Amino acid sequence: LLPHAATVGAVARAPKRARLAAVAHAAAAAAAASTPLLARADGPLVTPPREIRRLPKAASGKSEDEDLFWDFRLHPTIAPERKHTADIRSFGAVGDNSTLNTAAFEAAMKAAEAYGTDGGMSLIIPSGVWLTAPFNLTSHLTIHLNKGATILAAGEDRRDLWPVLPPLPSYGTGRGGTHIPFRYCPFVGGFNVTDIVIEGEDKHTSVIDGNGWGWWNKRQQGKQDITRGRLVEFLWSDGIVIQNLTLQNSPFWTTHFVYSANILARDLMILAPTHGAPNTDGFDPDSSENVNLLNTFISTGDDGVAIKSGWDCAGAMYGRPTRNVLIRNITAISNAGSISIGSEMSGGVENILVEDSFALGDGDGLHIKSSILRGGYVVNVTFNNIVIDGEKKIALRMNEDYTSPNPTCDSSWHPDPPVIDSITFRNIRILGHPSTPFKFLGLAEKNMTNIKLYNVSTVDKQGNFLCEYVTGTATGVVPTPCDSFLDSPSKRHH
């Protein structure tokens, strides 16, 4: 969708409340060609569930696939075989790192669409560098990158090749340093699609490259007007598998799954410079459910993982939580947060399991971030068997004093304080030497509750706890935790 310039200007000049309505209308119009698989929930703003559901644990002898959050009724086979196969060269593409292959990729997508009801299509990308503008995927499609194959995005100097879209309805405006209410499209996009596989033959040399250098430089020079494009983004989609390849140099967030379900990302390398590549989050599930990230190495210029569900009033109005997320066996190097929840969590976040992973770099280790203007909730989250190392600012951090309010929310936006409840840190080992390894800052209006620490320690047994408006329990924790983890639940402040 490329909005008419008059439409762009009209929405940008509209009052805040009208702008949100216009954004929602534009997003609905963009999706009108096919009914979204995951439509927004009508009714009141989201509230925490009455009962906190327990996460399933893998039974002995089960395969990895059987242990996923995945609806096998809808998608009985993960990464199914396709009936038809085509080579990108058959559509006229040339992998010489200079020929612009946009027409070839668009023709390939049209061919795949024709096979969608006849067993689907696998598109083979041979060795070479295949330069192209952004393109959209179609359902029942596999893109297979051979060893030595790179799909390379046209850079910021060809931003005329990147269509402009309305903002996401759960955000209402731009992100990443600009609040103009439009954004560039993703490099590889999926809108209202189902049954998609993007895979590589060799995860080190099968590459999707966002060519982000020019975009990052413009952001750092203060010359960015419109939110940069994501590398891979799916909206209102279902049954997505991304596996065994490298995703690198995204202009903005690297992988972004929005209003979608049944997502499996595994055996990936997600890369961007840790400094000088702003907002290059590695893996961002956003208002989505049944999400799995396994066996992946992430080193980026922002959060390694950031679990989200919309921003302030826009996220609450859209009302779609992120839930049922499994993150296992990842290494995340970050100068922000290695593994984060928020700060955009106004639609709610629940049922999250992060285990058997390394949180490295010079940012925070495990971070849950919110603010009094977010609303929403984060409940039933477990971090288990995590090693935290590097020159970390703070190893375990939960704070509700995060700033960055949504500028589209007017003075009538006064949500209930966010609920942060039933968060468990189990078997956490901190190898670095942050002066304040633990920082838990809740709100006087609504304390963080049921925070549980089991077998959590710094290697040198040193460091401080900083706690405000938080209650919970602690067993086997070194150094000695705050009083609010040792005394009666009525203890509110230390």
PDB file of C-alpha atoms in Angstrom, residues 132-358:
ATOM      1  CA  THR A 132      15.993  -6.312  -5.024  1.00  0.00           C
ATOM      2  CA  ALA A 133      13.512  -3.785  -3.712  1.00  0.00           C
ATOM      3  CA  PRO A 134      11.108  -4.945  -0.964  1.00  0.00           C
ATOM      4  CA  PHE A 135       8.627  -7.648  -1.942  1.00  0.00           C
ATOM      5  CA  ASN A 136       5.579  -9.327  -0.398  1.00  0.00           C
ATOM      6  CA  LEU A 137       5.090 -13.054   0.060  1.00  0.00           C
ATOM      7  CA  THR A 138       2.090 -15.176  -0.822  1.00  0.00           C
ATOM      8  CA  SER A 139       0.601 -18.175   0.997  1.00  0.00           C
ATOM      9  CA  HIS A 140       1.822 -21.776   0.731  1.00  0.00           C
ATOM     10  CA  LEU A 141       5.322 -20.684  -0.241  1.00  0.00           C
ATOM     11  CA  THR A 142       8.840 -21.804   0.637  1.00  0.00           C
ATOM     12  CA  ILE A 143      11.823 -19.594  -0.124  1.00  0.00           C
ATOM     13  CA  HIS A 144      14.975 -21.722  -0.043  1.00  0.00           C
ATOM     14  CA  LEU A 145      18.360 -19.992  -0.119  1.00  0.00           C
ATOM     15  CA  ASN A 146      21.178 -22.223  -1.308  1.00  0.00           C
ATOM     16  CA  LYS A 147      24.608 -22.109   0.260  1.00  0.00           C
ATOM     17  CA  GLY A 148      26.251 -18.809  -0.688  1.00  0.00           C
ATOM     18  CA  ALA A 149      22.958 -17.096  -1.604  1.00  0.00           C
ATOM     19  CA  THR A 150      22.209 -13.563  -0.378  1.00  0.00           C
ATOM     20  CA  ILE A 151      18.988 -11.633  -0.958  1.00  0.00           C
ATOM     21  CA  LEU A 152      20.175  -8.014  -0.648  1.00  0.00           C
ATOM     22  CA  ALA A 153      17.901  -5.029  -0.080  1.00  0.00           C
ATOM     23  CA  ALA A 154      18.171  -1.859  -2.117  1.00  0.00           C
ATOM     24  CA  GLY A 155      19.696   0.687   0.255  1.00  0.00           C
ATOM     25  CA  GLU A 156      18.606   4.001   1.733  1.00  0.00           C
ATOM     26  CA  ASP A 157      19.891   5.787  -1.380  1.00  0.00           C
ATOM     27  CA  ARG A 158      17.047   4.000  -3.234  1.00  0.00           C
ATOM     28  CA  ARG A 159      14.388   4.637  -0.603  1.00  0.00           C
ATOM     29  CA  ASP A 160      12.063   5.527  -3.480  1.00  0.00           C
ATOM     30  CA  LEU A 161      11.813   1.747  -3.967  1.00  0.00           C
ATOM     31  CA  TRP A 162      10.472   1.289  -0.418  1.00  0.00           C
ATOM     32  CA  PRO A 163       6.691   1.973  -0.318  1.00  0.00           C
ATOM     33  CA  VAL A 164       5.285   3.937   2.601  1.00  0.00           C
ATOM     34  CA  LEU A 165       2.608   2.327   4.806  1.00  0.00           C
ATOM     35  CA  PRO A 166       0.220   3.565   7.478  1.00  0.00           C
ATOM     36  CA  PRO A 167       1.430   2.956  11.036  1.00  0.00           C
ATOM     37  CA  LEU A 168       0.461  -0.224  12.822  1.00  0.00           C
ATOM     38  CA  PRO A 169      -2.971   0.205  14.438  1.00  0.00           C
ATOM     39  CA  SER A 170      -1.626  -0.877  17.854  1.00  0.00           C
ATOM     40  CA  TYR A 171       1.012   1.894  17.664  1.00  0.00           C
ATOM     41  CA  GLY A 172      -0.831   4.699  15.931  1.00  0.00           C
ATOM     42  CA  THR A 173       2.319   6.464  14.783  1.00  0.00           C
ATOM     43  CA  GLY A 174       5.975   5.927  13.907  1.00  0.00           C
ATOM     44  CA  ARG A 175       8.689   4.486  16.137  1.00  0.00           C
ATOM     45  CA  GLY A 176      12.448   4.662  16.462  1.00  0.00           C
ATOM     46  CA  GLY A 177      13.025   8.398  16.716  1.00  0.00           C
ATOM     47  CA  THR A 178      10.201   9.736  14.576  1.00  0.00           C
ATOM     48  CA  HIS A 179       6.513  10.276  15.254  1.00  0.00           C
ATOM     49  CA  ILE A 180       5.392  11.025  11.718  1.00  0.00           C
ATOM     50  CA  PRO A 181       2.506   8.546  11.423  1.00  0.00           C
ATOM     51  CA  PHE A 182       3.883   6.460   8.559  1.00  0.00           C
ATOM     52  CA  ARG A 183       6.549   3.828   8.089  1.00  0.00           C
ATOM     53  CA  TYR A 184       8.509   2.235   5.288  1.00  0.00           C
ATOM     54  CA  CYS A 185       7.399  -1.250   4.319  1.00  0.00           C
ATOM     55  CA  PRO A 186       9.388  -4.323   5.405  1.00  0.00           C
ATOM     56  CA  PHE A 187      12.011  -5.718   3.050  1.00  0.00           C
ATOM     57  CA  VAL A 188      10.366  -9.172   3.101  1.00  0.00           C
ATOM     58  CA  GLY A 189       6.710  -8.806   4.049  1.00  0.00           C
ATOM     59  CA  GLY A 190       3.784 -11.115   4.674  1.00  0.00           C
ATOM     60  CA  PHE A 191       0.267  -9.682   5.033  1.00  0.00           C
ATOM     61  CA  ASN A 192      -2.719 -12.002   5.575  1.00  0.00           C
ATOM     62  CA  VAL A 193      -0.710 -15.049   4.522  1.00  0.00           C
ATOM     63  CA  THR A 194      -0.538 -18.593   5.819  1.00  0.00           C
ATOM     64  CA  ASP A 195       1.920 -21.486   5.558  1.00  0.00           C
ATOM     65  CA  ILE A 196       5.199 -19.677   4.845  1.00  0.00           C
ATOM     66  CA  VAL A 197       8.719 -21.134   5.093  1.00  0.00           C
ATOM     67  CA  ILE A 198      11.910 -19.094   4.694  1.00  0.00           C
ATOM     68  CA  GLU A 199      14.952 -21.333   5.013  1.00  0.00           C
ATOM     69  CA  GLY A 200      18.605 -21.688   4.131  1.00  0.00           C
ATOM     70  CA  GLU A 201      20.866 -24.545   3.145  1.00  0.00           C
ATOM     71  CA  ASP A 202      23.669 -23.179   5.347  1.00  0.00           C
ATOM     72  CA  LYS A 203      22.826 -20.757   8.146  1.00  0.00           C
ATOM     73  CA  HIS A 204      26.224 -19.021   7.872  1.00  0.00           C
ATOM     74  CA  THR A 205      26.135 -18.305   4.121  1.00  0.00           C
ATOM     75  CA  SER A 206      22.406 -18.316   3.292  1.00  0.00           C
ATOM     76  CA  VAL A 207      21.639 -14.676   4.007  1.00  0.00           C
ATOM     77  CA  ILE A 208      18.909 -12.031   3.897  1.00  0.00           C
ATOM     78  CA  ASP A 209      20.663  -8.660   4.174  1.00  0.00           C
ATOM     79  CA  GLY A 210      18.785  -5.404   4.833  1.00  0.00           C
ATOM     80  CA  ASN A 211      21.671  -3.148   3.731  1.00  0.00           C
ATOM     81  CA  GLY A 212      21.014  -0.978   6.763  1.00  0.00           C
ATOM     82  CA  TRP A 213      24.102   1.247   6.824  1.00  0.00           C
ATOM     83  CA  GLY A 214      22.593   4.226   5.010  1.00  0.00           C
ATOM     84  CA  TRP A 215      19.399   4.040   7.095  1.00  0.00           C
ATOM     85  CA  TRP A 216      21.370   3.974  10.374  1.00  0.00           C
ATOM     86  CA  ASN A 217      23.517   6.933   9.325  1.00  0.00           C
ATOM     87  CA  LYS A 218      20.467   9.051   8.484  1.00  0.00           C
ATOM     88  CA  ARG A 219      18.929   8.193  11.865  1.00  0.00           C
ATOM     89  CA  GLN A 220      22.110   9.211  13.700  1.00  0.00           C
ATOM     90  CA  GLN A 221      22.308  12.441  11.689  1.00  0.00           C
ATOM     91  CA  GLY A 222      18.747  13.345  12.689  1.00  0.00           C
ATOM     92  CA  LYS A 223      17.575  13.153   9.086  1.00  0.00           C
ATOM     93  CA  GLN A 224      15.050  10.343   9.477  1.00  0.00           C
ATOM     94  CA  ASP A 225      11.463  11.429   8.836  1.00  0.00           C
ATOM     95  CA  ILE A 226       9.658   8.088   8.474  1.00  0.00           C
ATOM     96  CA  THR A 227      10.179   4.922  10.516  1.00  0.00           C
ATOM     97  CA  ARG A 228      12.680   2.627   8.813  1.00  0.00           C
ATOM     98  CA  GLY A 229      11.533  -0.706   7.397  1.00  0.00           C
ATOM     99  CA  ARG A 230      11.823  -4.015   9.220  1.00  0.00           C
ATOM    100  CA  LEU A 231      13.863  -6.759   7.575  1.00  0.00           C
ATOM    101  CA  VAL A 232      11.175  -9.468   7.844  1.00  0.00           C
ATOM    102  CA  GLU A 233       7.665  -8.667   9.035  1.00  0.00           C
ATOM    103  CA  PHE A 234       4.378 -10.592   9.111  1.00  0.00           C
ATOM    104  CA  LEU A 235       0.965  -9.079   9.879  1.00  0.00           C
ATOM    105  CA  TRP A 236      -2.308 -11.010  10.366  1.00  0.00           C
ATOM    106  CA  SER A 237      -0.543 -14.204   9.313  1.00  0.00           C
ATOM    107  CA  ASP A 238      -0.460 -17.809  10.505  1.00  0.00           C
ATOM    108  CA  GLY A 239       1.934 -20.740  10.209  1.00  0.00           C
ATOM    109  CA  ILE A 240       5.365 -19.108   9.708  1.00  0.00           C
ATOM    110  CA  VAL A 241       8.690 -20.958   9.783  1.00  0.00           C
ATOM    111  CA  ILE A 242      12.064 -19.205   9.460  1.00  0.00           C
ATOM    112  CA  GLN A 243      15.043 -21.507   9.834  1.00  0.00           C
ATOM    113  CA  ASN A 244      18.707 -22.171   9.176  1.00  0.00           C
ATOM    114  CA  LEU A 245      19.878 -18.841   7.744  1.00  0.00           C
ATOM    115  CA  THR A 246      21.397 -15.466   8.595  1.00  0.00           C
ATOM    116  CA  LEU A 247      19.291 -12.311   8.908  1.00  0.00           C
ATOM    117  CA  GLN A 248      21.490  -9.242   9.050  1.00  0.00           C
ATOM    118  CA  ASN A 249      21.813  -5.463   8.776  1.00  0.00           C
ATOM    119  CA  SER A 250      18.142  -4.632   9.148  1.00  0.00           C
ATOM    120  CA  PRO A 251      17.291  -0.928   8.802  1.00  0.00           C
ATOM    121  CA  PHE A 252      15.048  -1.260  11.879  1.00  0.00           C
ATOM    122  CA  TRP A 253      13.717  -4.256  13.867  1.00  0.00           C
ATOM    123  CA  THR A 254      15.019  -7.461  12.271  1.00  0.00           C
ATOM    124  CA  THR A 255      12.090  -9.863  12.628  1.00  0.00           C
ATOM    125  CA  HIS A 256       8.656  -8.558  13.585  1.00  0.00           C
ATOM    126  CA  PHE A 257       5.569 -10.768  13.945  1.00  0.00           C
ATOM    127  CA  VAL A 258       2.386  -8.734  14.486  1.00  0.00           C
ATOM    128  CA  TYR A 259      -1.220  -9.936  15.002  1.00  0.00           C
ATOM    129  CA  SER A 260      -0.015 -13.403  13.941  1.00  0.00           C
ATOM    130  CA  ALA A 261       0.084 -16.962  15.295  1.00  0.00           C
ATOM    131  CA  ASN A 262       1.987 -20.244  15.073  1.00  0.00           C
ATOM    132  CA  ILE A 263       5.495 -18.931  14.488  1.00  0.00           C
ATOM    133  CA  LEU A 264       8.697 -20.970  14.570  1.00  0.00           C
ATOM    134  CA  ALA A 265      12.131 -19.368  14.209  1.00  0.00           C
ATOM    135  CA  ARG A 266      15.076 -21.688  14.741  1.00  0.00           C
ATOM    136  CA  ASP A 267      18.749 -22.184  13.927  1.00  0.00           C
ATOM    137  CA  LEU A 268      19.260 -18.555  12.966  1.00  0.00           C
ATOM    138  CA  MET A 269      22.043 -15.972  13.018  1.00  0.00           C
ATOM    139  CA  ILE A 270      20.542 -12.502  13.605  1.00  0.00           C
ATOM    140  CA  LEU A 271      23.243  -9.865  13.200  1.00  0.00           C
ATOM    141  CA  ALA A 272      23.841  -6.111  13.225  1.00  0.00           C
ATOM    142  CA  PRO A 273      26.626  -4.000  14.722  1.00  0.00           C
ATOM    143  CA  THR A 274      26.155  -3.705  18.497  1.00  0.00           C
ATOM    144  CA  HIS A 275      26.922   0.028  18.227  1.00  0.00           C
ATOM    145  CA  GLY A 276      25.895   2.405  15.452  1.00  0.00           C
ATOM    146  CA  ALA A 277      22.890   0.330  14.306  1.00  0.00           C
ATOM    147  CA  PRO A 278      19.962   1.896  16.207  1.00  0.00           C
ATOM    148  CA  ASN A 279      16.730  -0.004  16.872  1.00  0.00           C
ATOM    149  CA  THR A 280      17.945  -3.228  15.264  1.00  0.00           C
ATOM    150  CA  ASP A 281      16.116  -5.542  17.679  1.00  0.00           C
ATOM    151  CA  GLY A 282      16.670  -9.174  16.811  1.00  0.00           C
ATOM    152  CA  PHE A 283      13.330 -10.901  17.419  1.00  0.00           C
ATOM    153  CA  ASP A 284      10.100  -9.021  18.212  1.00  0.00           C
ATOM    154  CA  PRO A 285       6.833 -10.941  18.639  1.00  0.00           C
ATOM    155  CA  ASP A 286       4.121  -8.304  18.955  1.00  0.00           C
ATOM    156  CA  SER A 287       0.437  -8.948  19.731  1.00  0.00           C
ATOM    157  CA  SER A 288       0.951 -12.537  18.559  1.00  0.00           C
ATOM    158  CA  GLU A 289       0.544 -16.010  20.023  1.00  0.00           C
ATOM    159  CA  ASN A 290       2.144 -19.436  19.809  1.00  0.00           C
ATOM    160  CA  VAL A 291       5.633 -18.084  19.142  1.00  0.00           C
ATOM    161  CA  ASN A 292       8.841 -20.152  19.301  1.00  0.00           C
ATOM    162  CA  LEU A 293      12.491 -19.060  19.041  1.00  0.00           C
ATOM    163  CA  LEU A 294      15.048 -21.866  19.287  1.00  0.00           C
ATOM    164  CA  ASN A 295      18.768 -22.491  18.816  1.00  0.00           C
ATOM    165  CA  THR A 296      19.601 -18.972  17.672  1.00  0.00           C
ATOM    166  CA  PHE A 297      22.534 -16.538  17.969  1.00  0.00           C
ATOM    167  CA  ILE A 298      21.646 -12.823  18.163  1.00  0.00           C
ATOM    168  CA  SER A 299      24.039  -9.865  18.201  1.00  0.00           C
ATOM    169  CA  THR A 300      22.381  -6.529  17.433  1.00  0.00           C
ATOM    170  CA  GLY A 301      22.363  -2.810  18.179  1.00  0.00           C
ATOM    171  CA  ASP A 302      19.293  -2.907  20.430  1.00  0.00           C
ATOM    172  CA  ASP A 303      17.323  -5.567  22.325  1.00  0.00           C
ATOM    173  CA  GLY A 304      18.181  -9.111  21.338  1.00  0.00           C
ATOM    174  CA  VAL A 305      14.583 -10.178  21.985  1.00  0.00           C
ATOM    175  CA  ALA A 306      11.766  -7.702  22.700  1.00  0.00           C
ATOM    176  CA  ILE A 307       8.300  -9.135  23.389  1.00  0.00           C
ATOM    177  CA  LYS A 308       5.666  -6.458  22.719  1.00  0.00           C
ATOM    178  CA  SER A 309       1.911  -5.857  22.429  1.00  0.00           C
ATOM    179  CA  GLY A 310       1.243  -2.296  21.335  1.00  0.00           C
ATOM    180  CA  TRP A 311       1.980   1.201  22.597  1.00  0.00           C
ATOM    181  CA  ASP A 312      -0.115   3.024  25.205  1.00  0.00           C
ATOM    182  CA  CYS A 313      -3.645   4.052  24.100  1.00  0.00           C
ATOM    183  CA  ALA A 314      -3.255   2.561  20.613  1.00  0.00           C
ATOM    184  CA  GLY A 315      -2.153  -0.816  22.005  1.00  0.00           C
ATOM    185  CA  ALA A 316      -4.967  -0.862  24.546  1.00  0.00           C
ATOM    186  CA  MET A 317      -7.551   0.094  21.902  1.00  0.00           C
ATOM    187  CA  TYR A 318      -6.383  -2.699  19.629  1.00  0.00           C
ATOM    188  CA  GLY A 319      -6.430  -5.063  22.601  1.00  0.00           C
ATOM    189  CA  ARG A 320      -4.407  -8.030  21.373  1.00  0.00           C
ATOM    190  CA  PRO A 321      -1.981  -9.652  23.854  1.00  0.00           C
ATOM    191  CA  THR A 322       1.164 -11.582  23.135  1.00  0.00           C
ATOM    192  CA  ARG A 323       0.938 -15.016  24.742  1.00  0.00           C
ATOM    193  CA  ASN A 324       2.392 -18.504  24.615  1.00  0.00           C
ATOM    194  CA  VAL A 325       6.018 -17.744  23.786  1.00  0.00           C
ATOM    195  CA  LEU A 326       8.866 -20.263  24.074  1.00  0.00           C
ATOM    196  CA  ILE A 327      12.474 -19.077  23.838  1.00  0.00           C
ATOM    197  CA  ARG A 328      15.068 -21.796  24.255  1.00  0.00           C
ATOM    198  CA  ASN A 329      18.799 -22.207  23.662  1.00  0.00           C
ATOM    199  CA  ILE A 330      19.626 -18.741  22.394  1.00  0.00           C
ATOM    200  CA  THR A 331      22.633 -16.480  22.857  1.00  0.00           C
ATOM    201  CA  ALA A 332      21.760 -12.782  22.808  1.00  0.00           C
ATOM    202  CA  ILE A 333      24.466 -10.077  22.774  1.00  0.00           C
ATOM    203  CA  SER A 334      23.044  -6.598  23.240  1.00  0.00           C
ATOM    204  CA  ASN A 335      23.876  -3.081  24.393  1.00  0.00           C
ATOM    205  CA  ALA A 336      20.235  -2.608  25.430  1.00  0.00           C
ATOM    206  CA  GLY A 337      18.478  -5.693  26.837  1.00  0.00           C
ATOM    207  CA  SER A 338      19.533  -9.197  25.883  1.00  0.00           C
ATOM    208  CA  ILE A 339      16.019 -10.560  26.481  1.00  0.00           C
ATOM    209  CA  SER A 340      13.285  -7.993  27.142  1.00  0.00           C
ATOM    210  CA  ILE A 341       9.555  -7.672  27.563  1.00  0.00           C
ATOM    211  CA  GLY A 342       8.200  -4.228  26.615  1.00  0.00           C
ATOM    212  CA  SER A 343       8.314  -1.448  26.806  1.00  0.00           C
ATOM    213  CA  GLU A 344       5.327  -1.501  24.429  1.00  0.00           C
ATOM    214  CA  MET A 345       3.098  -3.994  26.279  1.00  0.00           C
ATOM    215  CA  SER A 346      -0.252  -2.205  26.511  1.00  0.00           C
ATOM    216  CA  GLY A 347      -2.184  -5.105  24.986  1.00  0.00           C
ATOM    217  CA  GLY A 348      -0.847  -7.519  27.620  1.00  0.00           C
ATOM    218  CA  VAL A 349       1.832 -10.226  27.747  1.00  0.00           C
ATOM    219  CA  GLU A 350       1.281 -13.670  29.286  1.00  0.00           C
ATOM    220  CA  ASN A 351       2.625 -17.223  29.340  1.00  0.00           C
ATOM    221  CA  ILE A 352       6.290 -16.722  28.483  1.00  0.00           C
ATOM    222  CA  LEU A 353       9.052 -19.287  29.018  1.00  0.00           C
ATOM    223  CA  VAL A 354      12.719 -18.389  28.438  1.00  0.00           C
ATOM    224  CA  GLU A 355      15.232 -21.129  29.250  1.00  0.00           C
ATOM    225  CA  ASP A 356      18.670 -22.614  28.623  1.00  0.00           C
ATOM    226  CA  SER A 357      20.137 -19.388  27.225  1.00  0.00           C
ATOM    227  CA  PHE A 358      22.986 -16.870  27.478  1.00  0.00           C
TER     228      PHE A 358
END
